[in-house]
Coordinates of N, CA and C in Angstrom, one line a residue:
Chain A
D1 N 106.4 92.6 114.5 CA 107.5 93.4 114.8 C 108.3 93.6 113.6
T2 N 108.4 94.9 112.8 CA 109.2 95.0 111.8 C 110.6 95.0 112.2
A3 N 111.6 94.2 111.6 CA 112.9 94.2 112.1 C 113.7 95.4 111.4
V4 N 113.7 95.7 110.2 CA 114.2 96.8 109.7 C 113.1 97.6 109.0
S5 N 113.0 98.8 109.3 CA 112.0 99.6 108.8 C 112.4 101.0 108.2
Q6 N 111.8 101.2 107.0 CA 112.3 102.4 106.3 C 111.0 103.2 106.1
T7 N 111.3 104.6 106.1 CA 110.1 105.6 105.8 C 110.8 106.8 105.1
P8 N 110.2 107.3 104.0 CA 108.8 106.8 103.6 C 108.9 105.5 102.7
K9 N 107.9 104.9 102.3 CA 107.9 103.8 101.4 C 107.8 104.3 99.9
Y10 N 107.2 105.3 99.7 CA 107.2 106.0 98.4 C 107.7 107.5 98.6
L11 N 108.4 108.1 97.5 CA 108.9 109.5 97.7 C 108.9 109.9 96.2
V12 N 108.1 111.0 96.0 CA 108.0 111.5 94.7 C 108.3 113.2 94.8
T13 N 109.4 113.2 94.1 CA 109.9 114.8 94.5 C 110.5 115.4 93.1
Q14 N 110.5 116.7 93.1 CA 111.1 117.4 91.8 C 112.5 117.5 91.9
M15 N 113.2 117.5 90.7 CA 114.6 117.8 90.5 C 115.0 118.9 91.3
G16 N 116.2 118.8 91.9 CA 116.7 119.9 92.6 C 116.6 119.9 94.1
N17 N 115.5 119.3 94.6 CA 115.1 119.1 95.8 C 116.0 118.4 96.8
D18 N 115.9 118.7 97.9 CA 116.8 117.8 98.9 C 115.6 116.9 99.8
K19 N 116.0 115.6 99.8 CA 115.1 114.6 100.6 C 115.9 113.8 101.6
S20 N 115.2 113.1 102.5 CA 115.9 112.0 103.4 C 115.0 110.7 103.4
I21 N 115.6 109.8 103.7 CA 115.2 108.6 103.9 C 115.4 108.0 105.1
K22 N 114.7 107.5 106.2 CA 115.1 107.0 107.4 C 115.0 105.7 107.6
C23 N 116.0 105.1 108.5 CA 116.0 103.6 108.4 C 116.2 103.4 109.9
E24 N 115.4 102.3 110.4 CA 115.7 101.7 111.9 C 115.7 100.5 112.0
Q25 N 116.6 99.8 112.7 CA 116.4 98.3 112.9 C 116.3 98.0 114.3
N26 N 115.6 97.2 114.7 CA 115.4 96.7 116.3 C 115.9 95.3 116.6
L27 N 117.0 94.8 115.7 CA 117.6 93.6 115.8 C 118.7 93.5 116.6
G28 N 119.3 94.8 116.9 CA 120.5 94.9 117.8 C 121.7 94.6 117.0
H29 N 121.6 94.7 115.7 CA 122.8 94.6 114.8 C 123.8 95.6 114.9
D30 N 125.1 95.4 114.7 CA 126.0 96.4 114.7 C 126.2 97.2 113.3
T31 N 125.9 96.5 112.3 CA 126.2 97.0 110.9 C 124.9 97.3 110.2
M32 N 124.9 98.4 109.4 CA 123.9 98.7 108.5 C 124.4 99.3 107.4
Y33 N 123.4 99.2 106.2 CA 123.8 99.3 104.8 C 122.7 100.3 104.2
W34 N 123.1 101.0 103.1 CA 122.2 101.2 102.1 C 122.5 100.7 100.6
Y35 N 121.5 100.1 100.1 CA 121.7 99.7 98.7 C 120.8 100.4 97.8
K36 N 121.3 100.3 96.6 CA 120.4 101.1 95.5 C 119.9 100.0 94.6
Q37 N 118.8 99.8 94.1 CA 118.2 99.0 93.1 C 117.6 99.7 91.9
D38 N 118.3 99.7 90.8 CA 117.9 100.4 89.7 C 116.6 99.8 88.9
S39 N 116.4 100.3 87.8 CA 115.3 99.9 87.2 C 115.3 98.5 86.4
K40 N 116.6 98.0 86.3 CA 116.6 96.7 85.9 C 116.8 95.7 87.1
K41 N 116.6 96.0 88.3 CA 116.5 95.3 89.3 C 118.0 95.0 90.0
F42 N 119.0 95.7 89.4 CA 120.2 95.5 89.9 C 120.5 96.1 91.1
L43 N 121.1 95.4 92.0 CA 121.4 95.9 93.5 C 122.9 96.2 93.7
K44 N 123.2 97.4 94.1 CA 124.6 97.8 94.4 C 124.7 98.5 95.9
I45 N 125.8 98.2 96.5 CA 125.9 98.9 97.8 C 126.4 100.2 97.6
M46 N 125.8 101.1 98.4 CA 126.2 102.5 98.7 C 127.0 102.8 99.6
F47 N 126.6 102.4 100.9 CA 127.4 102.8 102.2 C 127.1 101.6 103.1
S48 N 128.2 101.3 104.0 CA 128.0 100.6 105.3 C 128.6 101.3 106.3
Y49 N 127.9 101.1 107.4 CA 128.3 101.6 108.8 C 128.5 100.5 109.8
N50 N 129.5 100.5 110.5 CA 129.5 99.4 111.7 C 130.0 100.3 112.9
N51 N 128.8 100.2 114.0 CA 128.8 100.9 115.2 C 129.0 102.3 114.8
K52 N 128.3 102.9 114.2 CA 128.1 104.2 113.8 C 129.3 104.8 112.9
E53 N 130.4 104.0 112.5 CA 131.5 104.5 111.8 C 131.2 104.0 110.4
L54 N 131.5 104.8 109.5 CA 131.5 104.6 108.1 C 132.6 103.5 107.7
I55 N 132.2 102.4 107.0 CA 133.4 101.4 106.7 C 133.3 101.1 105.3
I56 N 132.2 101.4 104.6 CA 132.1 101.3 103.0 C 131.5 102.6 102.4
N57 N 132.1 103.3 101.5 CA 131.6 104.2 100.6 C 131.9 104.0 99.2
E58 N 131.1 103.5 98.5 CA 131.2 103.2 97.1 C 131.3 104.4 96.4
T59 N 131.5 104.3 95.1 CA 131.7 105.6 94.4 C 130.4 106.2 94.2
V60 N 129.8 106.7 95.1 CA 128.5 107.4 95.2 C 128.6 108.9 95.1
P61 N 128.0 109.7 94.4 CA 127.8 111.2 94.3 C 128.1 111.7 95.7
N62 N 128.7 112.8 96.0 CA 128.5 113.4 97.4 C 127.5 114.0 97.6
R63 N 126.4 114.0 96.8 CA 125.2 114.6 97.1 C 124.5 113.6 98.0
F64 N 125.0 112.4 98.2 CA 124.4 111.3 99.0 C 125.2 111.5 100.2
S65 N 124.5 111.6 101.4 CA 125.2 111.8 102.6 C 124.5 110.9 103.8
P66 N 125.1 109.7 104.1 CA 124.5 108.9 105.2 C 124.9 109.5 106.6
K67 N 123.7 109.2 107.4 CA 124.0 109.7 108.7 C 123.6 108.5 109.8
S68 N 124.5 108.3 110.7 CA 124.1 107.1 111.7 C 124.0 107.8 113.3
P69 N 123.0 108.3 113.7 CA 123.0 108.9 115.1 C 123.4 107.9 116.3
D70 N 123.0 106.6 115.9 CA 123.1 105.7 116.8 C 123.1 104.3 116.2
K71 N 123.4 103.2 116.7 CA 123.6 101.8 115.9 C 122.4 101.4 115.3
A72 N 121.2 101.7 115.8 CA 120.0 101.4 115.3 C 119.3 102.2 114.2
H73 N 120.0 103.3 113.7 CA 119.4 104.2 112.8 C 120.5 104.3 111.8
L74 N 120.1 104.5 110.5 CA 120.9 104.9 109.5 C 120.2 105.6 108.4
N75 N 120.4 107.0 108.4 CA 119.4 107.7 107.5 C 120.3 108.1 106.2
L76 N 119.5 108.5 105.1 CA 120.2 108.9 103.9 C 119.7 110.1 103.3
H77 N 120.5 111.1 103.3 CA 120.0 112.4 102.9 C 120.7 112.7 101.5
I78 N 119.7 113.1 100.7 CA 120.2 113.3 99.2 C 120.1 114.8 98.9
N79 N 120.9 115.5 98.5 CA 120.8 116.8 98.1 C 120.7 117.0 96.5
S80 N 119.9 118.0 96.1 CA 119.9 118.4 94.6 C 119.7 117.1 93.7
L81 N 118.5 116.6 94.0 CA 118.0 115.4 93.4 C 118.0 115.6 91.9
E82 N 118.5 114.3 91.1 CA 118.6 114.3 89.7 C 117.5 113.3 89.3
L83 N 117.3 113.2 88.1 CA 116.3 112.2 87.2 C 117.0 110.9 87.6
G84 N 118.3 110.9 87.6 CA 119.1 109.4 87.5 C 119.0 109.0 89.0
D85 N 118.5 109.8 89.9 CA 118.6 109.1 91.2 C 117.3 108.2 91.5
S86 N 116.2 108.3 90.6 CA 115.2 107.3 90.7 C 115.3 106.0 90.7
A87 N 115.0 105.5 91.8 CA 115.5 104.0 92.0 C 114.7 103.6 93.3
V88 N 114.8 102.4 93.8 CA 114.5 101.8 94.9 C 115.6 101.7 95.9
Y89 N 115.6 102.5 97.0 CA 116.7 102.3 98.0 C 116.3 101.5 99.1
F90 N 117.1 100.5 99.5 CA 117.0 99.6 100.5 C 118.0 99.9 101.6
C91 N 117.4 99.7 102.9 CA 118.4 99.7 104.1 C 118.4 98.3 104.5
A92 N 119.6 97.9 105.0 CA 119.8 96.6 105.6 C 120.7 96.6 106.8
S93 N 120.6 95.5 107.7 CA 121.5 95.4 108.7 C 121.9 94.1 108.8
S94 N 123.1 93.8 109.6 CA 123.7 92.5 109.9 C 124.2 92.5 111.3
Q95 N 124.4 91.2 111.7 CA 125.0 91.2 112.9 C 126.4 91.5 112.9
A96 N 127.2 91.3 111.8 CA 128.6 91.5 111.6 C 128.8 91.9 110.3
T97 N 129.9 92.1 109.8 CA 130.1 92.7 108.3 C 130.2 91.4 107.5
I98 N 130.3 90.2 107.9 CA 130.6 89.0 107.2 C 129.4 88.0 107.2
T99 N 128.2 88.6 107.7 CA 127.0 87.6 107.7 C 125.9 88.0 106.9
E100 N 124.8 87.4 106.6 CA 123.8 87.7 105.9 C 123.1 89.2 106.5
A101 N 122.5 89.8 105.6 CA 121.8 91.1 105.9 C 120.4 90.9 105.8
F102 N 119.9 91.7 106.7 CA 118.2 91.7 106.8 C 117.7 93.1 106.2
F103 N 117.0 93.1 105.2 CA 116.5 94.2 104.4 C 115.1 94.8 104.8
G104 N 115.0 96.1 104.7 CA 113.8 96.8 104.9 C 113.1 96.6 103.5
Q105 N 111.8 97.2 103.5 CA 110.9 97.0 102.6 C 111.3 97.9 101.3
G106 N 112.1 98.9 101.4 CA 112.6 99.6 100.4 C 111.8 100.9 100.2
T107 N 112.4 102.0 99.7 CA 111.8 103.3 99.3 C 111.9 103.6 97.9
R108 N 110.8 103.7 97.2 CA 110.8 103.9 95.8 C 110.9 105.4 95.8
L109 N 112.0 105.9 95.2 CA 112.1 107.4 95.0 C 111.9 107.7 93.6
T110 N 111.1 108.6 93.3 CA 110.9 108.9 91.9 C 111.1 110.6 91.8
V111 N 112.1 110.8 90.9 CA 112.4 112.1 90.8 C 111.8 112.7 89.4
V112 N 111.0 113.8 89.5 CA 110.2 114.2 88.4 C 110.9 115.6 87.8
Chain B
A1 N 138.6 89.2 92.6 CA 137.4 89.7 93.4 C 136.4 88.8 93.4
Q2 N 135.5 88.8 94.5 CA 134.4 87.8 94.5 C 133.3 88.4 93.6
S3 N 132.6 87.4 93.1 CA 131.5 87.9 92.2 C 130.6 86.6 92.1
V4 N 129.4 86.8 91.5 CA 128.4 85.8 91.2 C 127.8 86.1 90.0
T5 N 127.5 84.9 89.1 CA 126.9 85.1 87.9 C 125.7 84.2 88.0
Q6 N 124.5 84.9 87.6 CA 123.3 84.3 87.4 C 123.0 83.8 85.9
L7 N 122.9 82.5 85.7 CA 123.1 82.1 84.2 C 121.8 82.6 83.5
D8 N 120.5 82.7 84.2 CA 119.4 82.9 83.4 C 118.6 84.1 84.0
S9 N 118.2 85.0 83.0 CA 117.5 86.3 83.7 C 116.1 85.8 83.7
H10 N 115.6 84.7 83.0 CA 114.1 84.4 83.5 C 114.2 82.8 83.3
V11 N 113.3 82.4 84.2 CA 113.0 80.9 84.2 C 111.6 80.6 84.2
S12 N 111.0 79.8 83.6 CA 109.6 79.6 83.4 C 109.4 78.3 83.7
V13 N 108.3 77.8 84.8 CA 108.0 76.6 85.1 C 106.4 76.6 85.1
S14 N 106.0 75.2 85.2 CA 104.6 75.1 85.4 C 104.5 74.7 87.0
E15 N 103.5 75.1 87.6 CA 103.1 74.6 88.9 C 103.2 73.2 89.1
G16 N 103.9 72.8 90.1 CA 104.2 71.5 90.5 C 105.5 70.7 89.8
T17 N 106.0 71.6 89.1 CA 107.3 71.1 88.5 C 108.4 71.5 89.1
P18 N 109.6 70.9 89.0 CA 110.9 71.4 89.6 C 111.5 72.7 89.2
V19 N 112.1 73.4 90.2 CA 112.7 74.6 89.9 C 114.3 74.5 89.9
L20 N 114.9 75.3 89.1 CA 116.2 75.1 89.2 C 116.8 76.4 88.7
L21 N 117.5 77.4 89.7 CA 117.9 78.7 89.2 C 119.5 78.5 89.5
R22 N 120.2 78.9 88.4 CA 121.6 78.6 88.4 C 122.4 79.8 88.8
C23 N 123.6 79.6 89.5 CA 124.3 80.5 90.1 C 125.8 80.1 90.1
N24 N 126.8 80.7 89.5 CA 128.1 80.4 89.6 C 128.8 81.5 90.3
Y25 N 129.8 81.2 91.1 CA 130.6 82.1 91.9 C 131.9 82.2 91.4
S26 N 132.7 83.4 91.8 CA 134.1 83.5 91.6 C 134.5 84.0 92.8
S27 N 135.7 83.2 93.3 CA 136.1 83.6 94.8 C 137.5 82.9 94.9
S28 N 138.4 83.6 95.4 CA 139.9 83.1 95.7 C 139.8 82.2 97.0
Y29 N 138.8 82.3 97.6 CA 138.8 81.5 98.9 C 137.4 81.0 99.1
S30 N 137.1 80.3 100.1 CA 135.7 79.6 100.3 C 134.8 80.7 100.9
P31 N 133.9 80.9 99.9 CA 133.0 82.2 100.0 C 131.7 81.9 101.0
S32 N 131.0 82.8 101.5 CA 129.9 83.0 101.9 C 128.7 83.2 100.9
L33 N 127.8 82.4 100.8 CA 126.9 82.6 99.6 C 125.5 82.6 100.2
F34 N 124.6 83.3 99.5 CA 123.2 83.4 99.8 C 122.3 83.4 98.6
W35 N 121.0 83.1 98.9 CA 119.9 83.4 98.0 C 119.0 84.1 98.7
Y36 N 118.5 85.2 98.1 CA 117.5 86.1 98.5 C 116.4 86.1 97.5
V37 N 115.2 86.3 97.9 CA 114.1 86.4 97.1 C 113.3 87.7 97.2
Q38 N 112.9 88.3 96.1 CA 112.2 89.6 96.1 C 110.8 89.4 95.4
H39 N 109.8 89.4 96.2 CA 108.3 89.3 95.5 C 108.0 90.8 95.0
P40 N 107.2 90.8 94.2 CA 106.9 92.2 93.4 C 106.6 93.2 94.5
N41 N 107.4 94.4 94.3 CA 107.2 95.6 95.3 C 107.3 95.2 96.7
K42 N 108.2 94.4 97.0 CA 108.4 93.8 98.4 C 110.1 94.1 98.7
G43 N 110.4 93.9 99.8 CA 111.8 93.7 100.1 C 112.4 92.5 99.9
L44 N 113.8 92.4 100.2 CA 114.4 91.1 100.1 C 114.3 90.2 101.3
Q45 N 114.2 89.0 101.1 CA 114.0 88.0 102.1 C 115.2 86.9 102.0
L46 N 115.7 86.7 102.9 CA 116.8 85.7 102.9 C 116.2 84.2 102.9
L47 N 116.5 83.5 101.7 CA 116.0 82.1 101.6 C 117.1 81.2 102.2
L48 N 118.2 81.3 101.9 CA 119.2 80.2 102.6 C 120.6 80.9 102.7
K49 N 121.4 80.2 103.4 CA 123.0 80.6 103.2 C 123.8 79.5 103.5
Y50 N 125.0 79.6 102.7 CA 126.0 78.8 102.9 C 127.3 79.6 103.4
T51 N 127.8 78.9 104.5 CA 128.9 79.5 105.4 C 130.1 78.3 105.4
S52 N 130.2 77.5 104.6 CA 131.3 76.4 104.9 C 130.9 75.4 105.7
A53 N 129.7 75.1 106.1 CA 129.3 74.0 107.1 C 128.9 72.9 105.8
A54 N 127.7 72.4 106.0 CA 127.1 71.4 105.2 C 127.0 71.9 103.6
T55 N 127.3 71.1 102.6 CA 127.4 71.6 101.4 C 125.9 71.7 100.9
L56 N 125.0 70.9 101.4 CA 123.7 71.1 100.9 C 122.8 71.9 102.1
V57 N 122.3 73.0 101.4 CA 121.8 73.8 102.4 C 120.3 73.8 102.2
K58 N 119.5 73.7 103.4 CA 118.0 73.8 103.3 C 117.6 75.3 103.7
G59 N 116.7 75.8 102.9 CA 116.1 77.2 103.4 C 114.6 77.2 103.5
I60 N 114.1 78.3 103.4 CA 112.7 78.5 103.8 C 111.7 77.8 102.4
N61 N 110.5 77.7 102.8 CA 109.5 77.4 101.5 C 110.1 76.3 100.7
G62 N 110.8 75.3 101.3 CA 111.1 74.2 100.4 C 112.3 74.2 99.5
F63 N 112.9 75.5 99.6 CA 114.1 75.6 98.7 C 115.3 75.1 99.4
E64 N 116.3 74.5 98.3 CA 117.5 74.3 99.0 C 118.6 74.4 97.9
A65 N 119.8 74.6 98.3 CA 120.9 74.9 97.4 C 122.0 74.0 97.8
E66 N 123.0 73.6 96.7 CA 124.1 72.8 96.9 C 125.4 73.5 96.5
F67 N 126.3 73.6 97.4 CA 127.7 74.3 97.1 C 128.5 73.3 96.4
K68 N 129.1 73.5 95.2 CA 129.9 72.5 94.6 C 131.1 73.3 94.2
K69 N 132.1 73.1 95.0 CA 133.4 73.7 94.7 C 134.0 73.3 93.6
S70 N 133.9 72.2 93.2 CA 134.4 71.8 91.8 C 133.9 72.4 90.6
E71 N 132.6 72.8 90.9 CA 132.1 73.4 89.7 C 131.5 74.9 89.9
T72 N 132.2 75.4 91.1 CA 132.0 76.8 91.5 C 130.6 77.2 91.4
S73 N 129.7 76.3 91.8 CA 128.3 76.6 91.6 C 127.4 76.5 92.9
F74 N 126.4 77.2 93.0 CA 125.5 77.4 94.1 C 124.2 77.3 93.5
H75 N 123.6 76.3 93.0 CA 122.3 76.4 92.3 C 121.2 76.3 93.4
L76 N 120.2 76.9 93.1 CA 118.9 77.0 94.0 C 117.9 75.9 93.4
T77 N 117.3 75.0 94.1 CA 116.4 74.1 93.5 C 115.1 74.0 94.6
K78 N 114.0 73.5 94.0 CA 112.8 73.2 94.8 C 112.2 72.1 94.1
P79 N 111.6 71.1 94.6 CA 111.2 70.0 94.0 C 109.9 70.2 93.1
S80 N 109.0 71.0 93.7 CA 107.6 71.4 93.1 C 107.3 72.8 93.3
A81 N 107.2 73.6 92.2 CA 107.0 74.9 92.2 C 105.5 75.3 92.7
H82 N 105.4 76.4 93.3 CA 104.1 77.0 93.7 C 103.8 78.1 93.1
M83 N 102.7 78.5 92.8 CA 102.3 79.8 92.2 C 103.0 81.0 93.0
S84 N 103.0 80.9 94.2 CA 103.5 81.8 95.2 C 105.0 82.0 95.1
D85 N 105.7 81.1 94.4 CA 107.4 81.1 94.1 C 107.5 82.2 93.3
A86 N 106.7 82.7 92.3 CA 106.9 83.6 91.4 C 107.5 84.9 92.1
A87 N 108.8 85.2 91.5 CA 109.4 86.4 92.2 C 110.7 86.4 91.6
E88 N 111.6 87.5 91.8 CA 113.0 87.6 91.5 C 113.8 87.0 92.4
Y89 N 114.8 86.4 92.1 CA 115.7 85.6 93.0 C 117.2 86.2 92.8
F90 N 118.0 86.3 93.8 CA 119.3 86.8 93.9 C 120.2 85.9 94.4
C91 N 121.3 85.7 93.7 CA 122.5 85.0 94.4 C 123.5 86.0 94.8
V92 N 124.0 85.8 96.1 CA 124.6 86.8 96.6 C 126.1 86.3 97.3
V93 N 127.1 87.1 97.1 CA 128.3 86.5 97.8 C 128.9 87.7 98.7
I94 N 129.5 87.3 99.8 CA 130.3 88.4 100.6 C 131.6 88.4 100.2
T95 N 132.1 89.7 99.9 CA 133.5 89.9 99.4 C 134.2 90.1 100.4
G96 N 135.6 90.0 100.2 CA 136.7 90.4 101.1 C 136.5 91.6 101.7
F97 N 135.8 92.5 100.9 CA 135.6 94.0 101.4 C 134.5 94.2 102.4
Q98 N 134.0 92.9 102.8 CA 132.9 93.0 103.7 C 131.6 93.5 103.1
K99 N 131.3 93.3 102.0 CA 130.1 93.8 101.4 C 129.4 92.7 100.5
L100 N 128.0 92.8 100.8 CA 127.3 91.8 99.8 C 127.4 92.1 98.3
V101 N 127.7 91.3 97.4 CA 127.7 91.6 96.2 C 126.6 90.7 95.4
F102 N 125.6 91.3 94.8 CA 124.5 90.7 94.0 C 124.7 90.2 92.7
G103 N 124.1 89.1 92.4 CA 123.9 88.8 90.8 C 122.9 89.5 90.3
T104 N 122.7 89.4 89.1 CA 121.8 90.3 88.3 C 120.3 89.8 88.5
G105 N 120.2 88.7 89.2 CA 118.8 88.2 89.4 C 118.1 87.3 88.4
T106 N 117.4 86.5 88.7 CA 116.5 85.5 87.8 C 115.3 85.7 88.3
R107 N 114.3 86.0 87.3 CA 112.8 86.0 87.4 C 112.3 84.7 87.3
L108 N 111.6 84.2 88.2 CA 111.0 82.9 88.1 C 109.4 83.2 87.8
L109 N 109.1 82.4 86.7 CA 107.6 82.7 86.3 C 107.0 81.3 86.6
V110 N 105.9 81.3 87.2 CA 105.1 79.9 87.5 C 103.8 80.1 86.9
S111 N 103.6 79.1 86.0 CA 102.1 79.1 85.2 C 101.3 78.1 85.8
P112 N 99.9 78.2 85.9 CA 99.1 77.1 86.2 C 99.3 75.9 85.6

């Protein structure tokens, strides 16, 4: 049973397109996150939701919009994709905002 | 602000020899610290966590870490490396803003 699952695993798209990445967790956690991993493996938080409410919004371009329809899902929509958006995006969840997070397998986004 | 510094970008060991991956933290109070591992093209897996209980923390796959307040360190060790340990390792701290902050990672290379 996959605890945190993301789809798709790979996404190749052209500049200017709009795309979405979906995330679901079956751990019953209250908090979900999106992290971005760049080409140097550096991981940085983008967003955090607790009980469907946005609690962390880092300095991310407003082309990125997270949406949490319920506690088990946190989707990431990206408008007008740019070359610099190419990265691996990880979804994660945690029981609370001060405990360890469990990560999905990642979505490798390539913008061409 | 809480942060972690991983002192080595790469560590090379031979199979069967000890592993030491170094991490120093910066925190104004007792932090929660974690080590995660990322195998090639995989997601992030929690190895172990420190949350102000025992200072020596045992994790999965024979790894352990010791929290040393006097040295502000949380180094990861394993007595005997296995080929399957080759991966990227991340030291992580939870900040007062309730987010995981990752170190820059240490790539562990294991030679036969």
